[in-house]
Short mmCIF file of C-alpha atoms and ligand atoms in Angstrom, two decimals:
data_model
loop_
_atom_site.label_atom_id
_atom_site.label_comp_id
_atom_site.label_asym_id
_atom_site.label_seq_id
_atom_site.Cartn_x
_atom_site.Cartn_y
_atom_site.Cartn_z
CA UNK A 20 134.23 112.41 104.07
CA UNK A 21 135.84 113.61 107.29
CA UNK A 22 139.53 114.66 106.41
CA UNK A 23 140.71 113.79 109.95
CA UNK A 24 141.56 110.71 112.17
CA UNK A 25 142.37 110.19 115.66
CA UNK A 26 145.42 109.05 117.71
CA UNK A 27 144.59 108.18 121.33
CA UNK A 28 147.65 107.85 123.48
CA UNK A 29 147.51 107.12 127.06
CA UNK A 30 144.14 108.37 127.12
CA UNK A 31 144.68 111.81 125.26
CA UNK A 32 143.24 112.29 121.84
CA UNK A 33 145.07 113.96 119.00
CA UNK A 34 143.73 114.66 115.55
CA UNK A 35 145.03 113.94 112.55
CA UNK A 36 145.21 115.56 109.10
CA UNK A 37 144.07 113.10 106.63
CA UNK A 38 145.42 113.53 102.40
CA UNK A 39 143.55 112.78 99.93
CA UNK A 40 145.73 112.11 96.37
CA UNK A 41 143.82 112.77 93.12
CA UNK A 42 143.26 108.99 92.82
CA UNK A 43 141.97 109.18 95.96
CA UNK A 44 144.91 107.53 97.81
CA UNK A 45 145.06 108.21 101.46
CA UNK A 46 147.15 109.32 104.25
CA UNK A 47 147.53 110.29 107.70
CA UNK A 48 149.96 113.31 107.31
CA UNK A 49 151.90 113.12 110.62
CA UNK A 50 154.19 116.28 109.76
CA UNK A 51 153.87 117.40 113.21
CA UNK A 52 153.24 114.38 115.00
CA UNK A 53 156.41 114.53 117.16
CA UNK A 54 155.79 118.32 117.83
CA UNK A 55 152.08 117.20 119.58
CA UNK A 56 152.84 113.98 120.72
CA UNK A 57 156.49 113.31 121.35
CA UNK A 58 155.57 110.34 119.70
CA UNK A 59 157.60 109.33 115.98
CA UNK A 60 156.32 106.14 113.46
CA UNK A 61 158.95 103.32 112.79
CA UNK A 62 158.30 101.99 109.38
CA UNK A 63 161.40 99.66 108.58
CA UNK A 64 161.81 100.06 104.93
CA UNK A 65 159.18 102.67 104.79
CA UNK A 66 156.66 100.17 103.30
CA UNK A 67 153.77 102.52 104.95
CA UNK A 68 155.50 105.90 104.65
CA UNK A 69 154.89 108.41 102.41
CA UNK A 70 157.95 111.01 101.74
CA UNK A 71 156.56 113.35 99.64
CA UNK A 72 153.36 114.68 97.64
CA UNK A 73 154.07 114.10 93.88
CA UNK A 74 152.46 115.00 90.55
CA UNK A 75 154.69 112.90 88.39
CA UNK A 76 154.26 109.32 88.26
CA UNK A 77 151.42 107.24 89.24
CA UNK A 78 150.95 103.33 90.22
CA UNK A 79 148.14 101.35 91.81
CA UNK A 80 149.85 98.08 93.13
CA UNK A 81 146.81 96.19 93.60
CA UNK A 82 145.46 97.12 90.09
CA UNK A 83 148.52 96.61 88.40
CA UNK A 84 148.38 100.56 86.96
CA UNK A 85 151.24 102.92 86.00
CA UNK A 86 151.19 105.89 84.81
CA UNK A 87 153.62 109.09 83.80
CA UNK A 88 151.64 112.76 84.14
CA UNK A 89 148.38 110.79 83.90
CA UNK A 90 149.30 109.10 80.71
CA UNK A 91 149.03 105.42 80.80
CA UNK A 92 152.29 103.47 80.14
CA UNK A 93 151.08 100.89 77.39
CA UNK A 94 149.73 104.23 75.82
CA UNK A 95 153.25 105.81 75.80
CA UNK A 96 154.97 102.68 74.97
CA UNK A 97 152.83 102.34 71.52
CA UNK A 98 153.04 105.66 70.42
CA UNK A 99 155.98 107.81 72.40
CA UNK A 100 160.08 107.65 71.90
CA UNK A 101 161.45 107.48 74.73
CA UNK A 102 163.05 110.87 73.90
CA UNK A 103 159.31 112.72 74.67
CA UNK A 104 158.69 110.47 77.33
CA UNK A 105 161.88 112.53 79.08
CA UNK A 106 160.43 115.48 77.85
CA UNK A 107 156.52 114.65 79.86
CA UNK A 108 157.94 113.45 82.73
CA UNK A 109 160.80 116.76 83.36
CA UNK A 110 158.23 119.42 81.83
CA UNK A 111 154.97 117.89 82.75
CA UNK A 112 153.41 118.10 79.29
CA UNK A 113 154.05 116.69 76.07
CA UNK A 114 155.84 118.81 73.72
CA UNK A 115 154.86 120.52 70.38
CA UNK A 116 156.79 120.07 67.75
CA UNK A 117 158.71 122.68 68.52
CA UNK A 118 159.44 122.05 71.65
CA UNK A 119 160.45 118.46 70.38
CA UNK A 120 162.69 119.71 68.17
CA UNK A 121 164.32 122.12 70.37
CA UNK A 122 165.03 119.55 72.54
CA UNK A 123 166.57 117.16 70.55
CA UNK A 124 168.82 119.82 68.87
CA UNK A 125 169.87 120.48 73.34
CA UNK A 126 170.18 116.37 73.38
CA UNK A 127 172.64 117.11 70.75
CA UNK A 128 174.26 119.48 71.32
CA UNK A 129 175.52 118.34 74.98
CA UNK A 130 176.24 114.26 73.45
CA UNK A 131 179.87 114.41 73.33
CA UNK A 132 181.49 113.98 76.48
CA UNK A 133 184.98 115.55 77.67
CA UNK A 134 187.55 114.43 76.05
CA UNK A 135 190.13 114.56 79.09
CA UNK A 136 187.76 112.57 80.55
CA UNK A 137 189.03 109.27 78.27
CA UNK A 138 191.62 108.87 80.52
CA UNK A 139 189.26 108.25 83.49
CA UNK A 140 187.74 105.27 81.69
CA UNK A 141 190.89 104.04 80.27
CA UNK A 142 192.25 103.25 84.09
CA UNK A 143 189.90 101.50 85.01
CA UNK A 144 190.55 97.98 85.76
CA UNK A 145 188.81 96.08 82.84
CA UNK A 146 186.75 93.84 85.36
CA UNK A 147 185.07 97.03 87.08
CA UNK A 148 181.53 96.84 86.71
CA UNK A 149 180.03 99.26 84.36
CA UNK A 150 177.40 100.54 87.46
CA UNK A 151 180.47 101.30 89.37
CA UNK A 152 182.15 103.26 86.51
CA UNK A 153 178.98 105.23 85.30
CA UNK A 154 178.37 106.45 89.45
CA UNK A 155 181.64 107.56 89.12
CA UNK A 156 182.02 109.18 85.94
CA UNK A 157 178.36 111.16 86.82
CA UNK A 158 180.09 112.52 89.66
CA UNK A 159 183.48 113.95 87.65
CA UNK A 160 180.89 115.54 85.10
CA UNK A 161 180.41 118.21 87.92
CA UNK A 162 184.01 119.17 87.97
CA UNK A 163 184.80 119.22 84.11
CA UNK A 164 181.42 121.01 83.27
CA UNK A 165 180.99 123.52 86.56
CA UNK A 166 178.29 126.10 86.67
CA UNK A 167 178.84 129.18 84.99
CA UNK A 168 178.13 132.39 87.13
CA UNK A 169 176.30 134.28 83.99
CA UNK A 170 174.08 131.78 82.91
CA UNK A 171 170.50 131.96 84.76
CA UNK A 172 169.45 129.19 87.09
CA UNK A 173 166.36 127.95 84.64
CA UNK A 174 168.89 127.84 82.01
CA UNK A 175 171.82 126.30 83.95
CA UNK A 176 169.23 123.42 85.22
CA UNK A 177 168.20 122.43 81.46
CA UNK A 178 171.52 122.80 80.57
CA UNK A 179 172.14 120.27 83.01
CA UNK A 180 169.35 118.29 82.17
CA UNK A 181 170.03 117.83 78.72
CA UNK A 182 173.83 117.06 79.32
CA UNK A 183 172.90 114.06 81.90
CA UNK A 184 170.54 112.79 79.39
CA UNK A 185 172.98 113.30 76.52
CA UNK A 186 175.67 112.42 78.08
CA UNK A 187 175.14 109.50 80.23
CA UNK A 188 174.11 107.62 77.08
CA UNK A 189 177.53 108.17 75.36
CA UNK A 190 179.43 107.66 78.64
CA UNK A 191 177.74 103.88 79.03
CA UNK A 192 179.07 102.93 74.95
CA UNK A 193 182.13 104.71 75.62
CA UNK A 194 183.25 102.45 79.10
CA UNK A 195 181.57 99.48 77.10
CA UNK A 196 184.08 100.00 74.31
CA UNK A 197 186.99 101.07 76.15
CA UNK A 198 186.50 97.80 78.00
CA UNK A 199 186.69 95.69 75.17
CA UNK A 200 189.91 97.32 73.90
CA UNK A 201 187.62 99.27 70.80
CA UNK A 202 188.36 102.07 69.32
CA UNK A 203 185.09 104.53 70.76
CA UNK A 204 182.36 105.99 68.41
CA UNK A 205 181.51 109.44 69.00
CA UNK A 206 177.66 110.10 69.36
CA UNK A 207 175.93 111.58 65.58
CA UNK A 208 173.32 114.38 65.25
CA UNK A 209 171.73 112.52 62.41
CA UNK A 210 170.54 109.89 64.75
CA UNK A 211 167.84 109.31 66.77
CA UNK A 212 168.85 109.22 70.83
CA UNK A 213 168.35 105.25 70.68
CA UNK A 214 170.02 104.56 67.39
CA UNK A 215 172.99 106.51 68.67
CA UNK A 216 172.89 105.12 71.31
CA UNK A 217 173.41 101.34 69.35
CA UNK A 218 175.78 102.83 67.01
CA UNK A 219 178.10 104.02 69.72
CA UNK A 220 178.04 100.77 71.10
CA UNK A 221 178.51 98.44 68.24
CA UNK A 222 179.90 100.09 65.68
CA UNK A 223 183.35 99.15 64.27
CA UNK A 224 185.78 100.40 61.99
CA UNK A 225 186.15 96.63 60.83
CA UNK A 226 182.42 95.91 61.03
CA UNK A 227 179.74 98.65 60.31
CA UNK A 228 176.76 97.95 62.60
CA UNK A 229 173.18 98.61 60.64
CA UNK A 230 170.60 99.87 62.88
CA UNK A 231 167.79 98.09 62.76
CA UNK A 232 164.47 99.34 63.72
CA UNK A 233 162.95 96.77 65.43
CA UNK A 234 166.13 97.49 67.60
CA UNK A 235 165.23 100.42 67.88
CA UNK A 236 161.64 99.79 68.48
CA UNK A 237 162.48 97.73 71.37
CA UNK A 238 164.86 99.59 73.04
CA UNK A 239 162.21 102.78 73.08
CA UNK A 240 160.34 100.73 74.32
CA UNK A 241 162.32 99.20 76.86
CA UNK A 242 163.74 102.91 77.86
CA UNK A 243 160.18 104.18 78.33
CA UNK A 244 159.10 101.52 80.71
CA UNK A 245 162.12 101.99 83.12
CA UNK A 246 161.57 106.26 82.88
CA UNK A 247 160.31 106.51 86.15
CA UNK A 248 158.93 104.59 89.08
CA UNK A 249 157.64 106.89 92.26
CA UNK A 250 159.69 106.82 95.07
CA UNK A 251 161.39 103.68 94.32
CA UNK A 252 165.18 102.73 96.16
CA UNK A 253 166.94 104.48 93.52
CA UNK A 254 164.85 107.74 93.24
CA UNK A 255 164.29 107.77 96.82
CA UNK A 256 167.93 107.78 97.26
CA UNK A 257 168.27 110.48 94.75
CA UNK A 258 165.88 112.75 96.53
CA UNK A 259 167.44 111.77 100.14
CA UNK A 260 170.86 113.03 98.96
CA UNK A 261 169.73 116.05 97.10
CA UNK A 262 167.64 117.18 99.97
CA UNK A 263 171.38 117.94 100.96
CA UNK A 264 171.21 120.17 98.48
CA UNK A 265 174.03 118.84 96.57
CA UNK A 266 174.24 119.27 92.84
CA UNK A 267 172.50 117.12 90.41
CA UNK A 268 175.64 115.54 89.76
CA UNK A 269 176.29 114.10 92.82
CA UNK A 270 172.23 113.04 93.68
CA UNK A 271 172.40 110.95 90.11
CA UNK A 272 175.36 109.26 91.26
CA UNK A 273 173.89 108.06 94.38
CA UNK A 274 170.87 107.14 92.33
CA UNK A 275 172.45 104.50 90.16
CA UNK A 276 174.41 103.04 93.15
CA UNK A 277 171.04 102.59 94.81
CA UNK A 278 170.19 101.03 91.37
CA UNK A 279 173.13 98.77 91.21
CA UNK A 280 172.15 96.17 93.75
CA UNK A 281 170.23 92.72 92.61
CA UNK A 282 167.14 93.76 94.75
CA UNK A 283 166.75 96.72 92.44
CA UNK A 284 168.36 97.93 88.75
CA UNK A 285 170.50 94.85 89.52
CA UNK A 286 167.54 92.45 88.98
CA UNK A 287 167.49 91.98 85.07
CA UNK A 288 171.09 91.14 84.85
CA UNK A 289 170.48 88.44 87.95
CA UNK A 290 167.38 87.03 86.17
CA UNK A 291 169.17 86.03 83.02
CA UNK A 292 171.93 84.66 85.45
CA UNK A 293 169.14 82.39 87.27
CA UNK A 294 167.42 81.18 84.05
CA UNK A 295 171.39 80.23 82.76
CA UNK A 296 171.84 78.47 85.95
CA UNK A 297 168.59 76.68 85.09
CA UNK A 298 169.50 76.11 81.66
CA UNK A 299 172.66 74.53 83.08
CA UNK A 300 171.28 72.42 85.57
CA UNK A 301 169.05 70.73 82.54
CA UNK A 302 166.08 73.03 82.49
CA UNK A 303 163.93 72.33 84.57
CA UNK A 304 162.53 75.57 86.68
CA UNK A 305 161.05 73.24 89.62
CA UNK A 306 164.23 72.88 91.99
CA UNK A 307 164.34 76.80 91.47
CA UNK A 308 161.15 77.43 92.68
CA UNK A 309 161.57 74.49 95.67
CA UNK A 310 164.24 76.62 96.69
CA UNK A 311 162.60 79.84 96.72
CA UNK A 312 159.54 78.20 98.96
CA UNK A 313 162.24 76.97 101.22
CA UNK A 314 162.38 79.55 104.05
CA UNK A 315 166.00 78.29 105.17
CA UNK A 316 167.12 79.22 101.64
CA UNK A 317 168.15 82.91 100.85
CA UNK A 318 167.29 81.89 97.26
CA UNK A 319 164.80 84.31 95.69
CA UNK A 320 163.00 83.75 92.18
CA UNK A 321 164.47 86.79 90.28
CA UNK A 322 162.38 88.66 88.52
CA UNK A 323 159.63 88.11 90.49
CA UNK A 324 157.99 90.45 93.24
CA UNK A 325 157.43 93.66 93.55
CA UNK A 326 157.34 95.85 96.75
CA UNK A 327 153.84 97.83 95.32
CA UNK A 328 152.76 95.34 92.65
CA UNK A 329 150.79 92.89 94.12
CA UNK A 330 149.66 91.30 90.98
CA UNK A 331 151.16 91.52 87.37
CA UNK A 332 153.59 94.63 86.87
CA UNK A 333 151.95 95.55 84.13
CA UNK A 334 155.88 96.96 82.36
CA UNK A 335 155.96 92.96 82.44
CA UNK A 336 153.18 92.47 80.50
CA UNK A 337 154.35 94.97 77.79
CA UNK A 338 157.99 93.65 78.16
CA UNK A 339 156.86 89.80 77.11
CA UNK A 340 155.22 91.03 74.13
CA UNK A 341 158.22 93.25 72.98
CA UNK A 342 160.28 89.86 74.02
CA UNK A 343 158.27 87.74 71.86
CA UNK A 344 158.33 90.28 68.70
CA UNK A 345 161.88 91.41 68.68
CA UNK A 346 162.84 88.09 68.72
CA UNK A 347 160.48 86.93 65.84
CA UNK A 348 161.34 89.66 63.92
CA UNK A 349 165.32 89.00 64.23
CA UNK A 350 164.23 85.62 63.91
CA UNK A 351 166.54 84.60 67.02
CA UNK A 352 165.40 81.62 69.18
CA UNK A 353 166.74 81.99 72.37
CA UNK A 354 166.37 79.24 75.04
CA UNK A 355 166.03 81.19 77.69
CA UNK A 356 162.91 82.63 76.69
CA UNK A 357 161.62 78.99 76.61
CA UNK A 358 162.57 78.42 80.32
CA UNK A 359 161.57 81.98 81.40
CA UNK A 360 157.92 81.02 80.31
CA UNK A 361 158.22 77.59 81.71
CA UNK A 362 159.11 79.53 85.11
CA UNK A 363 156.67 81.88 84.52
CA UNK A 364 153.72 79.14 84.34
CA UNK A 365 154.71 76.96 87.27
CA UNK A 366 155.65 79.80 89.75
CA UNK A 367 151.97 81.94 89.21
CA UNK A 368 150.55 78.74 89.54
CA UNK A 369 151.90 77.51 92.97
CA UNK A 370 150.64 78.13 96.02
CA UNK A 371 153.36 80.00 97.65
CA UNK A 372 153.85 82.63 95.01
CA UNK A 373 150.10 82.93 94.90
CA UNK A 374 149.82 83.20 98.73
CA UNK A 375 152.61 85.78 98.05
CA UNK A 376 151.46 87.68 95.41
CA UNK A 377 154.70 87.29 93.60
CA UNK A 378 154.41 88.13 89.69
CA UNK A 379 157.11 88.74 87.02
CA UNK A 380 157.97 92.00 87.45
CA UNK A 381 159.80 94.84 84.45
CA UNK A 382 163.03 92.47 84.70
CA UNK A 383 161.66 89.29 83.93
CA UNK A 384 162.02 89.15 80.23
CA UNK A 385 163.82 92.57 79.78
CA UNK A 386 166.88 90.76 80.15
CA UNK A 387 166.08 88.45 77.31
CA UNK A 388 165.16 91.66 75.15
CA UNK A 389 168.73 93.24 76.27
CA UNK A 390 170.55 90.40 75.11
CA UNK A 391 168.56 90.06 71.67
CA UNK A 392 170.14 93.32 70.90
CA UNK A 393 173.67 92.36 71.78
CA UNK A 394 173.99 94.26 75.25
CA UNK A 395 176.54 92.25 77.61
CA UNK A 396 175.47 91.09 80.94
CA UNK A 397 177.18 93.14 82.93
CA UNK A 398 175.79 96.26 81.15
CA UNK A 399 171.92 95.31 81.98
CA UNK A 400 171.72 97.59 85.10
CA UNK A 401 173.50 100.41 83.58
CA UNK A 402 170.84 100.29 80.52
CA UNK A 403 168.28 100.41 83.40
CA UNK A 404 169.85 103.79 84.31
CA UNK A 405 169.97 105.20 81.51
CA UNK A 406 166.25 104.70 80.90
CA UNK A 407 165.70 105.79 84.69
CA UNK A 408 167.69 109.39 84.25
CA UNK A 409 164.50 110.67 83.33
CA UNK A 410 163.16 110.09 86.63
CA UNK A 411 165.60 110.69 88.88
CA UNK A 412 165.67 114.16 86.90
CA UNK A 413 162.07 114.85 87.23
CA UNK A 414 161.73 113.87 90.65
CA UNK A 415 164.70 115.93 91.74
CA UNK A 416 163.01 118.80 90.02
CA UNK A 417 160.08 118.37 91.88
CA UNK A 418 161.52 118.19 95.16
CA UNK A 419 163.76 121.50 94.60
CA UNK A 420 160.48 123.24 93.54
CA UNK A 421 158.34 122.18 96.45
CA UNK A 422 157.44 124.74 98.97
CA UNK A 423 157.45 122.08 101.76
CA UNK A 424 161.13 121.04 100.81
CA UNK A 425 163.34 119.37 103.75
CA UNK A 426 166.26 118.01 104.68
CA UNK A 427 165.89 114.26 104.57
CA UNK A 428 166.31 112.98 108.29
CA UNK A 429 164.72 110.10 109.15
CA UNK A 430 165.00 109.39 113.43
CA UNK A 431 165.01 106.07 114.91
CA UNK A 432 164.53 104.42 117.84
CA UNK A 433 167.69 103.78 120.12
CA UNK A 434 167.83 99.56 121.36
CA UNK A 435 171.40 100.33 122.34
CA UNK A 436 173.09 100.49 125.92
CA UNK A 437 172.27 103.15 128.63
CA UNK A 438 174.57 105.59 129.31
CA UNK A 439 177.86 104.07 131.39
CA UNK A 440 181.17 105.43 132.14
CA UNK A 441 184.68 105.32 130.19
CA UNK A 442 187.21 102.54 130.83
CA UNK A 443 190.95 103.64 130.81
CA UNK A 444 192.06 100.38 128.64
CA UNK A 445 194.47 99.17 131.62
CA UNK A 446 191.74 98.88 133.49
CA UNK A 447 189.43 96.38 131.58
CA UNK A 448 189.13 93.02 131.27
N1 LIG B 501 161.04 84.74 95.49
C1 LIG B 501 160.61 84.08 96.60
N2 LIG B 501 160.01 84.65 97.66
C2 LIG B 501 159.86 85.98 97.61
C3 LIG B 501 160.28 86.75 96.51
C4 LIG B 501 160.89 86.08 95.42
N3 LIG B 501 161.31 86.75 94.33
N4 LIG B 501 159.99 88.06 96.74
C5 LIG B 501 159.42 88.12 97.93
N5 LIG B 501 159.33 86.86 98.47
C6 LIG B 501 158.71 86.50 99.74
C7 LIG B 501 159.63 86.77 100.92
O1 LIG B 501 160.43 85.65 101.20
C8 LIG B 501 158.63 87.07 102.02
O2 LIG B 501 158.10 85.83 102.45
P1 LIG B 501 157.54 85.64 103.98
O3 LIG B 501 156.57 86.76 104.19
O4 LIG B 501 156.94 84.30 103.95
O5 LIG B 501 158.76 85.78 104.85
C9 LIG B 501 157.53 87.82 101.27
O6 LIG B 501 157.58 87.35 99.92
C10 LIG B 501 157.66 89.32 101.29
O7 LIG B 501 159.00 89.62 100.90
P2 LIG B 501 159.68 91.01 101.24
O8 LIG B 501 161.14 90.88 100.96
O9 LIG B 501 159.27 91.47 102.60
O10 LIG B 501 158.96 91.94 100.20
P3 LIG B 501 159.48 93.28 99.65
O11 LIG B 501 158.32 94.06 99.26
O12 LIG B 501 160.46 93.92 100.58
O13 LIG B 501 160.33 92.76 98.38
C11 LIG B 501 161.46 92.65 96.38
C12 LIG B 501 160.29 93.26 97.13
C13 LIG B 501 162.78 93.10 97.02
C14 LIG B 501 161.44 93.16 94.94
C15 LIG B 501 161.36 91.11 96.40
O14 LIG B 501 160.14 90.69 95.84
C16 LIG B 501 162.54 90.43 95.71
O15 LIG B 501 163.58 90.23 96.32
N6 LIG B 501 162.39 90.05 94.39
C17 LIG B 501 163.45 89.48 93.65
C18 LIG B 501 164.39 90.56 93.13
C19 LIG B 501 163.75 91.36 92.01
O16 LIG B 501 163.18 90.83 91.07
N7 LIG B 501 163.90 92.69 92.10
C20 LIG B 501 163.39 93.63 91.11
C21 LIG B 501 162.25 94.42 91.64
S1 LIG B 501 161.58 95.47 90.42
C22 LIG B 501 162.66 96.74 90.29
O17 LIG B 501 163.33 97.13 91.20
C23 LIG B 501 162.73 97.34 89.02
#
């Protein structure tokens, strides 16, 4: 196949480079368009735009495929911990036992978290949102845990790895507990990274929490099919600010901002909100999806639509099933997994969403999974993050170690005014 194509501009021809991925995907790499041509793409939302060659995570929209290192997700989600999941996607390969091991004991090791940093999450105002607090707190990590001069850089990066990964976890239970008034649970090396996890959060002086391991189960499982997602809002913004070359830190903050709207990380948390405004209204899903086929209505179907996925997501597919078991097996009936499948039915069979190719996408029943295991609402998004660190790490990696690196600058094109002349204020209008 001919590796080229070509641009004809005001009748002059240019050539252009042509990539081929290894799943065949292809693209016109316009690297030096401008320098030839003068010429620069506009891609609003970079729908058609490619920022970077990447080894890490791949996803066919149309076929509904996704997979970390070449490993399929459902595979990873039956047989991996989330744990070695973070391992593949950061070192490429699945670890040995060893290497498994080693890691942990790093996970570990870097769990606790400052303790003059308490005071930071005790002035907060109780209403801040968790997504807010956790941005913030990633941020401070870099100025109570600096870099130290005689460590080497491979070893100062995995140091920072681990603590992010460590750390994060514990500072999510700690700002949940400190906002509730609790006393906080320090993190225990006899635990597993998600059963500390629920132990930090739930456990009580006045009411031991057991952890249960179709908890545990589920939330693996949950964590593993948030680990990464290409270059989705979040991770793009993660690479955008550490093209700066800023330190990890700072690019993870600006990651889980990105994550914190409701088009993005924000989504699960809005979808249980919709289906409890549908539960309120008397349960019936059809005025919801009326609204969301009315064009003068802002109203979107949470949950639904994907900016790649143009058919199932297939994390939704594996989601429903760990919906429908962790429930069984806690023997919990929740009505809003009654309505969600209600919605679910009536919205891939209509018309619109068909026309669309809207499907339920990761956050359509994770919600429902979240709140089987006792998370609070307003924590959904920041247990999206924690299951996206992975990711944001990786990727970052990646982008330090590519030989291509830039500085993210995207141009434009100016629709402003022409250039006109300053107007001492007593003389205008
Ligand atoms: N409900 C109703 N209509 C929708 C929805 C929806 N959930 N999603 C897209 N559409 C419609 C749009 O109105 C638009 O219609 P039109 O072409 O007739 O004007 C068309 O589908 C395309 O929509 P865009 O916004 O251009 O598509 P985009 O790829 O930018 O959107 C997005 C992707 C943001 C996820 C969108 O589908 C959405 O808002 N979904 C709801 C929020 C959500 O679930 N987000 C989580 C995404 S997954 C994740 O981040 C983990």
């Amino acid at each position: 196949m001919e590796k080229k194509a070509t641009l004809t501009v005001n009748g002059k021809t240019y050539d252009i480079p042509l990539l081929i991925g290894t799943e065949g995907e292809m693209a016109l790499d316009i690297s030096t368009l401008r320098q030839k041509t003068g010429l620069i793409t506009l891609d609003p939302g970079y729908a058609n735009t490619g920022s970077c060659t990447s080894s890490i995570t791949f996803m066919d929209g149309e076929k509904g495929i996704l997979r970390y290192r070449g490993y399929p997700v459902e595979q990873l989600a039956e047989y991996s911990s989330f744990r070695e999941t973070a391992y593949l996607l950061i070192n490429g390969e699945l670890p040995s036992a060893k290497e498994l091991e080693r890691f942990s004991l790093m996970l570990n090791d870097h769990s606790l978290v400052h303790e003059d940093m308490r005071s930071f999450f005790e002035n907060f105002p109780r209403r801040a949102h968790p997504m807010g607090i956790l941005s913030s707190m990633v941020n401070a990590l870099r100025a109570f845990y600096p870099e130290i001069p005689e460590r080497s850089e491979e070893e100062e990066i995995n140091i920072t790895f681990a603590r992010l990964l460590s750390k994060v976890r514990t500072m999510a239970a700690v700002s949940y507990k400190i906002s509730r008034g609790h006393k906080v649970v320090y993190p225990r090396h006899d635990l597993s990274y998600c059963a500390n996890f629920l132990k930090m959060m739930f456990d009580s002086p006045v009411k031991p929490y057991h952890v249960h391991d179709d908890i545990v189960d589920a939330l693996n499982v949950f964590w593993i099919l948030h680990a990464d997602h290409e270059q989705n809002c979040s991770t793009a913004a993660v690479r955008l600010v550490g093209s700066a070359r800023v330190n990890l830190y700072a690019a993870i903050s600006a990651g889980i901002c990105a994550l914190w709207g409701p088009l993005h990380g924000g989504a699960n948390q809005a979808v249980v909100e919709m289906l409890q405004d549908i539960q309120d209204s008397g349960g019936d899903p059809a005025p919801f999806i009326a609204r969301a086929r009315d064009k003068n209505d802002p109203f979107r179907l949470m949950g639904f639509g994907h900016r790649v996925y143009k058919t199932y997501d297939p994390r939704a597919r594996i989601m429903e099933k760990v919906c429908n078991r962790v429930l069984k097996k806690l023997k919990i009936h929740d009505p809003l997994l009654d309505i969600a499948k209600r919605l679910e039915e009536m919205a891939v069979n209509d018309p619109y969403f068909i026309d669309h190719h809207l499907y339920p996408n990761v956050d359509f029943y994770s919600g429902i999974v979240l709140r089987a295991m006792g998370i609070p609402l307003n924590m959904f998004p920041v247990m999206f993050a924690i299951g996206r660190l992975p990711g944001w790490i990786s990727q970052w990696k990646e982008s330090m170690e590519d030989p291509k690196w830039k500085l993210h600058r995207p141009r434009q094109i100016y629709t402003g005014l022409q250039k006109r002349d300053y107007i001492p204020v007593d003389q205008r209008g």
